[in-house]
């Protein structure tokens, strides 16, 4: 247990990758602040049942004022945020000329700007403690593009850039900032894309799942949320003290092509 006495805020932790990271950090002894628009009751119950100290705050990550409330809540509940995991994310698929302007703004707000706000608000206390971990859940789409995902690709490339800038600004301190770039991972977000595509192609969901992962991922297999969570745990460990500004792909070979 290397995070005893430390506090982790995981945005978008009501399901999928964020919930798995919250559970893994809790197993390392961290206090957890959950956030998200999904079933936050169930997520908090699960963590509390495992013996974790878990609070929750339902800030909408589109709104900087609610993000400020969230950060104040973390400070008043546990003192400060030691591990910040910027994970909340949304997706919309459309050609750029047909992309709804409001969806573009929302994707940039949730997938990119929210990480700027949480990071700028978390860093002063991390600097005072001379220790901190900022982990940005980016995507293979932070490294390469796919058609019809312009806002997502722009936001994810943006968060990889933010990761590098923050890593440089904190390079001589005990604070590290890194990105995790998952490939296709079977979560509610990915399942929705599979369901949409199956409907479009009039194909079965099972057939579509295998075809979709195979299109991009040479391993022909999904990444699991548990594998991603263990990478986040490693990034919090002393062994990762000199991992700074990395965009660490865990993608079954997607970006090796
Ligand atoms: P998910 O839908 O299970 O989780 C997304 C989380 O973000 C949920 O908790 C949701 O409530 C939260 N969220 C969405 N909008 C929000 C808002 N306005 N305010 C606060 N919370 C909000 O999906 P996931 O696959 O676990 O995605 C988590 C992260 O991983 C995202 O950033 C996503 O882009 C990234 N990612 C996922 C995959 C994949 O294949 N699933 C691949 C690469 C990257």
GROMACS .gro file of C-alpha atoms and ligand atoms in nm:
model
  301
    1UNK     CA    1   0.000   0.000   0.000
    2UNK     CA    2   0.193   0.304  -0.117
    3UNK     CA    3  -0.083   0.567  -0.107
    4UNK     CA    4  -0.188   0.547   0.258
    5UNK     CA    5  -0.285   0.896   0.379
    6UNK     CA    6  -0.299   1.036   0.026
    7UNK     CA    7  -0.611   1.154  -0.156
    8UNK     CA    8  -0.703   1.075  -0.514
    9UNK     CA    9  -0.963   1.261  -0.717
   10UNK     CA   10  -1.077   1.063  -1.021
   11UNK     CA   11  -1.305   1.257  -1.255
   12UNK     CA   12  -1.564   1.053  -1.441
   13UNK     CA   13  -1.534   0.763  -1.198
   14UNK     CA   14  -1.893   0.639  -1.197
   15UNK     CA   15  -1.811   0.369  -1.455
   16UNK     CA   16  -1.550   0.223  -1.688
   17UNK     CA   17  -1.184   0.318  -1.666
   18UNK     CA   18  -1.233   0.588  -1.400
   19UNK     CA   19  -1.414   0.354  -1.160
   20UNK     CA   20  -1.146   0.086  -1.208
   21UNK     CA   21  -0.870   0.341  -1.137
   22UNK     CA   22  -1.056   0.466  -0.826
   23UNK     CA   23  -1.085   0.107  -0.696
   24UNK     CA   24  -0.717   0.031  -0.767
   25UNK     CA   25  -0.597   0.351  -0.593
   26UNK     CA   26  -0.825   0.273  -0.297
   27UNK     CA   27  -0.661  -0.072  -0.272
   28UNK     CA   28  -0.329   0.116  -0.237
   29UNK     CA   29  -0.474   0.297   0.065
   30UNK     CA   30  -0.574   0.629  -0.095
   31UNK     CA   31  -0.879   0.829   0.011
   32UNK     CA   32  -1.098   0.865  -0.297
   33UNK     CA   33  -1.317   1.144  -0.430
   34UNK     CA   34  -1.554   1.011  -0.693
   35UNK     CA   35  -1.709   1.227  -0.963
   36UNK     CA   36  -1.930   1.168  -1.264
   37UNK     CA   37  -2.278   1.186  -1.406
   38UNK     CA   38  -2.349   0.812  -1.391
   39UNK     CA   39  -2.463   0.602  -1.094
   40UNK     CA   40  -2.241   0.765  -0.831
   41UNK     CA   41  -2.442   0.601  -0.547
   42UNK     CA   42  -2.348   0.254  -0.670
   43UNK     CA   43  -1.983   0.354  -0.723
   44UNK     CA   44  -1.956   0.503  -0.374
   45UNK     CA   45  -2.132   0.202  -0.216
   46UNK     CA   46  -1.888  -0.036  -0.386
   47UNK     CA   47  -1.585   0.157  -0.260
   48UNK     CA   48  -1.720   0.196   0.092
   49UNK     CA   49  -1.803  -0.177   0.106
   50UNK     CA   50  -1.438  -0.254   0.024
   51UNK     CA   51  -1.331  -0.049   0.327
   52UNK     CA   52  -1.215   0.257   0.132
   53UNK     CA   53  -1.269   0.615   0.246
   54UNK     CA   54  -1.472   0.745  -0.047
   55UNK     CA   55  -1.646   1.079  -0.087
   56UNK     CA   56  -1.832   1.201  -0.395
   57UNK     CA   57  -1.900   1.524  -0.579
   58UNK     CA   58  -2.121   1.548  -0.886
   59UNK     CA   59  -1.953   1.847  -1.056
   60UNK     CA   60  -2.040   1.873  -1.423
   61UNK     CA   61  -1.696   1.889  -1.583
   62UNK     CA   62  -1.829   2.118  -1.857
   63UNK     CA   63  -1.858   2.397  -1.600
   64UNK     CA   64  -1.545   2.566  -1.454
   65UNK     CA   65  -1.745   2.701  -1.155
   66UNK     CA   66  -1.856   2.348  -1.059
   67UNK     CA   67  -1.496   2.228  -1.100
   68UNK     CA   68  -1.385   2.498  -0.854
   69UNK     CA   69  -1.651   2.368  -0.609
   70UNK     CA   70  -1.522   2.014  -0.656
   71UNK     CA   71  -1.164   2.116  -0.579
   72UNK     CA   72  -1.276   2.310  -0.268
   73UNK     CA   73  -1.475   2.003  -0.160
   74UNK     CA   74  -1.164   1.781  -0.192
   75UNK     CA   75  -0.958   2.028   0.013
   76UNK     CA   76  -1.222   2.056   0.288
   77UNK     CA   77  -1.281   1.677   0.299
   78UNK     CA   78  -0.925   1.548   0.289
   79UNK     CA   79  -0.687   1.849   0.296
   80UNK     CA   80  -0.567   1.837  -0.064
   81UNK     CA   81  -0.559   1.629  -0.382
   82UNK     CA   82  -0.235   1.430  -0.406
   83UNK     CA   83  -0.332   1.218  -0.707
   84UNK     CA   84  -0.539   1.385  -0.976
   85UNK     CA   85  -0.678   1.157  -1.245
   86UNK     CA   86  -0.840   1.352  -1.527
   87UNK     CA   87  -1.053   1.081  -1.680
   88UNK     CA   88  -1.402   1.220  -1.758
   89UNK     CA   89  -1.469   1.191  -2.128
   90UNK     CA   90  -1.741   1.192  -2.391
   91UNK     CA   91  -1.751   1.113  -2.761
   92UNK     CA   92  -1.953   1.210  -3.067
   93UNK     CA   93  -1.910   1.066  -3.414
   94UNK     CA   94  -1.983   1.274  -3.725
   95UNK     CA   95  -1.803   1.421  -4.026
   96UNK     CA   96  -1.652   1.759  -3.941
   97UNK     CA   97  -1.889   1.957  -4.165
   98UNK     CA   98  -2.187   1.793  -3.996
   99UNK     CA   99  -2.046   1.809  -3.642
  100UNK     CA  100  -2.295   1.977  -3.405
  101UNK     CA  101  -2.128   2.293  -3.270
  102UNK     CA  102  -2.261   2.234  -2.919
  103UNK     CA  103  -2.118   1.880  -2.912
  104UNK     CA  104  -1.777   2.017  -3.022
  105UNK     CA  105  -1.782   2.266  -2.734
  106UNK     CA  106  -1.890   2.000  -2.483
  107UNK     CA  107  -1.622   1.752  -2.590
  108UNK     CA  108  -1.347   2.017  -2.567
  109UNK     CA  109  -1.483   2.125  -2.226
  110UNK     CA  110  -1.507   1.776  -2.071
  111UNK     CA  111  -1.213   1.600  -2.242
  112UNK     CA  112  -0.962   1.888  -2.236
  113UNK     CA  113  -1.052   2.211  -2.053
  114UNK     CA  114  -1.168   2.032  -1.736
  115UNK     CA  115  -0.815   1.890  -1.696
  116UNK     CA  116  -0.669   2.241  -1.725
  117UNK     CA  117  -0.901   2.361  -1.447
  118UNK     CA  118  -0.846   2.068  -1.207
  119UNK     CA  119  -0.469   2.081  -1.266
  120UNK     CA  120  -0.433   2.456  -1.213
  121UNK     CA  121  -0.636   2.426  -0.892
  122UNK     CA  122  -0.459   2.113  -0.759
  123UNK     CA  123  -0.098   2.220  -0.827
  124UNK     CA  124  -0.047   2.481  -0.551
  125UNK     CA  125  -0.108   2.225  -0.270
  126UNK     CA  126   0.098   1.961  -0.454
  127UNK     CA  127   0.385   2.210  -0.481
  128UNK     CA  128   0.355   2.293  -0.109
  129UNK     CA  129   0.382   1.918  -0.031
  130UNK     CA  130   0.648   1.865  -0.301
  131UNK     CA  131   0.464   1.551  -0.412
  132UNK     CA  132   0.184   1.489  -0.657
  133UNK     CA  133   0.067   1.279  -0.947
  134UNK     CA  134  -0.137   1.413  -1.238
  135UNK     CA  135  -0.257   1.131  -1.464
  136UNK     CA  136  -0.450   1.230  -1.775
  137UNK     CA  137  -0.653   0.957  -1.939
  138UNK     CA  138  -0.601   1.048  -2.304
  139UNK     CA  139  -0.640   0.787  -2.581
  140UNK     CA  140  -0.469   0.643  -2.885
  141UNK     CA  141  -0.663   0.935  -3.035
  142UNK     CA  142  -0.415   1.161  -2.852
  143UNK     CA  143  -0.147   1.014  -3.080
  144UNK     CA  144  -0.323   0.927  -3.406
  145UNK     CA  145  -0.658   1.018  -3.562
  146UNK     CA  146  -0.967   0.840  -3.687
  147UNK     CA  147  -1.224   0.985  -3.925
  148UNK     CA  148  -1.547   1.129  -3.782
  149UNK     CA  149  -1.398   1.194  -3.439
  150UNK     CA  150  -1.260   1.547  -3.494
  151UNK     CA  151  -1.354   1.693  -3.156
  152UNK     CA  152  -1.238   1.386  -2.963
  153UNK     CA  153  -0.908   1.365  -3.155
  154UNK     CA  154  -0.847   1.739  -3.111
  155UNK     CA  155  -0.922   1.721  -2.737
  156UNK     CA  156  -0.709   1.410  -2.683
  157UNK     CA  157  -0.412   1.551  -2.879
  158UNK     CA  158  -0.464   1.865  -2.668
  159UNK     CA  159  -0.449   1.679  -2.339
  160UNK     CA  160  -0.127   1.506  -2.446
  161UNK     CA  161   0.016   1.855  -2.507
  162UNK     CA  162  -0.112   1.979  -2.171
  163UNK     CA  163   0.051   1.674  -2.008
  164UNK     CA  164   0.392   1.761  -2.155
  165UNK     CA  165   0.367   2.131  -2.059
  166UNK     CA  166   0.269   2.050  -1.698
  167UNK     CA  167   0.545   1.787  -1.678
  168UNK     CA  168   0.803   2.049  -1.780
  169UNK     CA  169   0.669   2.310  -1.538
  170UNK     CA  170   0.696   2.058  -1.251
  171UNK     CA  171   1.011   1.877  -1.370
  172UNK     CA  172   1.230   1.974  -1.073
  173UNK     CA  173   0.965   1.888  -0.814
  174UNK     CA  174   0.816   1.570  -0.669
  175UNK     CA  175   0.514   1.616  -0.894
  176UNK     CA  176   0.484   1.414  -1.215
  177UNK     CA  177   0.233   1.451  -1.495
  178UNK     CA  178   0.171   1.175  -1.749
  179UNK     CA  179  -0.093   1.057  -1.991
  180UNK     CA  180  -0.230   0.709  -2.038
  181UNK     CA  181  -0.337   0.637  -2.396
  182UNK     CA  182  -0.576   0.341  -2.399
  183UNK     CA  183  -0.669   0.162  -2.715
  184UNK     CA  184  -1.010   0.002  -2.752
  185UNK     CA  185  -1.128  -0.080  -2.401
  186UNK     CA  186  -1.460  -0.246  -2.335
  187UNK     CA  187  -1.653   0.008  -2.125
  188UNK     CA  188  -2.001   0.166  -2.152
  189UNK     CA  189  -1.854   0.437  -2.383
  190UNK     CA  190  -1.707   0.177  -2.619
  191UNK     CA  191  -2.016  -0.044  -2.595
  192UNK     CA  192  -2.233   0.247  -2.711
  193UNK     CA  193  -2.011   0.292  -3.018
  194UNK     CA  194  -2.039  -0.080  -3.095
  195UNK     CA  195  -2.419  -0.072  -3.055
  196UNK     CA  196  -2.446   0.238  -3.281
  197UNK     CA  197  -2.224   0.080  -3.545
  198UNK     CA  198  -2.414  -0.253  -3.533
  199UNK     CA  199  -2.737  -0.062  -3.590
  200UNK     CA  200  -2.586   0.135  -3.881
  201UNK     CA  201  -2.445  -0.180  -4.045
  202UNK     CA  202  -2.751  -0.396  -3.960
  203UNK     CA  203  -2.505  -0.645  -3.808
  204UNK     CA  204  -2.505  -0.834  -3.478
  205UNK     CA  205  -2.344  -0.668  -3.176
  206UNK     CA  206  -2.100  -0.963  -3.127
  207UNK     CA  207  -1.986  -0.961  -3.490
  208UNK     CA  208  -1.947  -0.582  -3.481
  209UNK     CA  209  -1.741  -0.593  -3.158
  210UNK     CA  210  -1.484  -0.834  -3.308
  211UNK     CA  211  -1.472  -0.641  -3.637
  212UNK     CA  212  -1.430  -0.302  -3.464
  213UNK     CA  213  -1.146  -0.408  -3.237
  214UNK     CA  214  -0.976  -0.587  -3.529
  215UNK     CA  215  -0.988  -0.276  -3.751
  216UNK     CA  216  -0.744  -0.090  -3.526
  217UNK     CA  217  -0.592  -0.323  -3.271
  218UNK     CA  218  -0.341  -0.583  -3.399
  219UNK     CA  219  -0.386  -0.791  -3.081
  220UNK     CA  220  -0.752  -0.842  -3.182
  221UNK     CA  221  -0.834  -0.806  -2.815
  222UNK     CA  222  -0.970  -0.530  -2.595
  223UNK     CA  223  -0.761  -0.361  -2.326
  224UNK     CA  224  -0.917  -0.419  -1.983
  225UNK     CA  225  -0.999  -0.147  -1.733
  226UNK     CA  226  -0.801  -0.341  -1.469
  227UNK     CA  227  -0.484  -0.331  -1.684
  228UNK     CA  228  -0.521   0.047  -1.723
  229UNK     CA  229  -0.581   0.088  -1.351
  230UNK     CA  230  -0.259  -0.099  -1.269
  231UNK     CA  231  -0.069   0.138  -1.500
  232UNK     CA  232  -0.211   0.431  -1.301
  233UNK     CA  233  -0.099   0.262  -0.976
  234UNK     CA  234   0.252   0.221  -1.123
  235UNK     CA  235   0.257   0.591  -1.218
  236UNK     CA  236   0.189   0.673  -0.852
  237UNK     CA  237   0.478   0.458  -0.727
  238UNK     CA  238   0.835   0.575  -0.650
  239UNK     CA  239   0.952   0.362  -0.947
  240UNK     CA  240   0.777   0.616  -1.172
  241UNK     CA  241   0.940   0.926  -1.018
  242UNK     CA  242   1.127   0.995  -1.344
  243UNK     CA  243   0.840   0.912  -1.578
  244UNK     CA  244   0.751   1.267  -1.678
  245UNK     CA  245   0.547   1.393  -1.971
  246UNK     CA  246   0.494   1.045  -2.113
  247UNK     CA  247   0.200   0.954  -2.333
  248UNK     CA  248   0.195   0.586  -2.243
  249UNK     CA  249   0.005   0.374  -2.492
  250UNK     CA  250  -0.169   0.057  -2.378
  251UNK     CA  251  -0.336  -0.029  -2.703
  252UNK     CA  252  -0.269  -0.383  -2.826
  253UNK     CA  253  -0.025  -0.242  -3.084
  254UNK     CA  254  -0.266   0.013  -3.241
  255UNK     CA  255  -0.013   0.300  -3.252
  256UNK     CA  256   0.280   0.074  -3.348
  257UNK     CA  257   0.140   0.045  -3.700
  258LIG     P1  258  -1.746   0.578  -1.944
  258LIG     O1  259  -1.858   0.636  -2.023
  258LIG     O2  260  -1.765   0.451  -1.871
  258LIG     O3  261  -1.690   0.687  -1.841
  258LIG     C1  262  -1.694   0.823  -1.865
  258LIG     C2  263  -1.708   0.892  -1.732
  258LIG     O4  264  -1.708   1.033  -1.756
  258LIG     C3  265  -1.840   0.859  -1.661
  258LIG     O5  266  -1.821   0.852  -1.522
  258LIG     C4  267  -1.926   0.979  -1.694
  258LIG     O6  268  -2.030   1.005  -1.600
  258LIG     C5  269  -1.820   1.088  -1.690
  258LIG     N1  270  -1.865   1.211  -1.753
  258LIG     C6  271  -1.911   1.231  -1.878
  258LIG     N2  272  -1.948   1.360  -1.895
  258LIG     C7  273  -1.924   1.421  -1.776
  258LIG     C8  274  -1.942   1.553  -1.728
  258LIG     N3  275  -1.993   1.649  -1.806
  258LIG     N4  276  -1.910   1.580  -1.601
  258LIG     C9  277  -1.859   1.483  -1.519
  258LIG     N5  278  -1.841   1.357  -1.558
  258LIG    C10  279  -1.873   1.327  -1.686
  258LIG     O7  280  -1.626   0.564  -2.049
  258LIG     P2  281  -1.473   0.515  -2.037
  258LIG     O8  282  -1.446   0.437  -2.159
  258LIG     O9  283  -1.443   0.456  -1.905
  258LIG    O10  284  -1.396   0.654  -2.056
  258LIG    C11  285  -1.310   0.708  -1.959
  258LIG    C12  286  -1.199   0.784  -2.028
  258LIG    O11  287  -1.121   0.693  -2.105
  258LIG    C13  288  -1.248   0.892  -2.125
  258LIG    O12  289  -1.168   1.007  -2.114
  258LIG    C14  290  -1.229   0.825  -2.261
  258LIG    O13  291  -1.212   0.919  -2.363
  258LIG    C15  292  -1.104   0.744  -2.236
  258LIG     N6  293  -1.082   0.634  -2.330
  258LIG    C16  294  -1.170   0.530  -2.340
  258LIG    C17  295  -1.144   0.429  -2.431
  258LIG    C18  296  -1.237   0.311  -2.448
  258LIG    O14  297  -1.217   0.233  -2.543
  258LIG     N7  298  -1.334   0.291  -2.362
  258LIG    C19  299  -1.029   0.433  -2.511
  258LIG    C20  300  -0.943   0.540  -2.498
  258LIG    C21  301  -0.969   0.639  -2.406
   0.00000   0.00000   0.00000
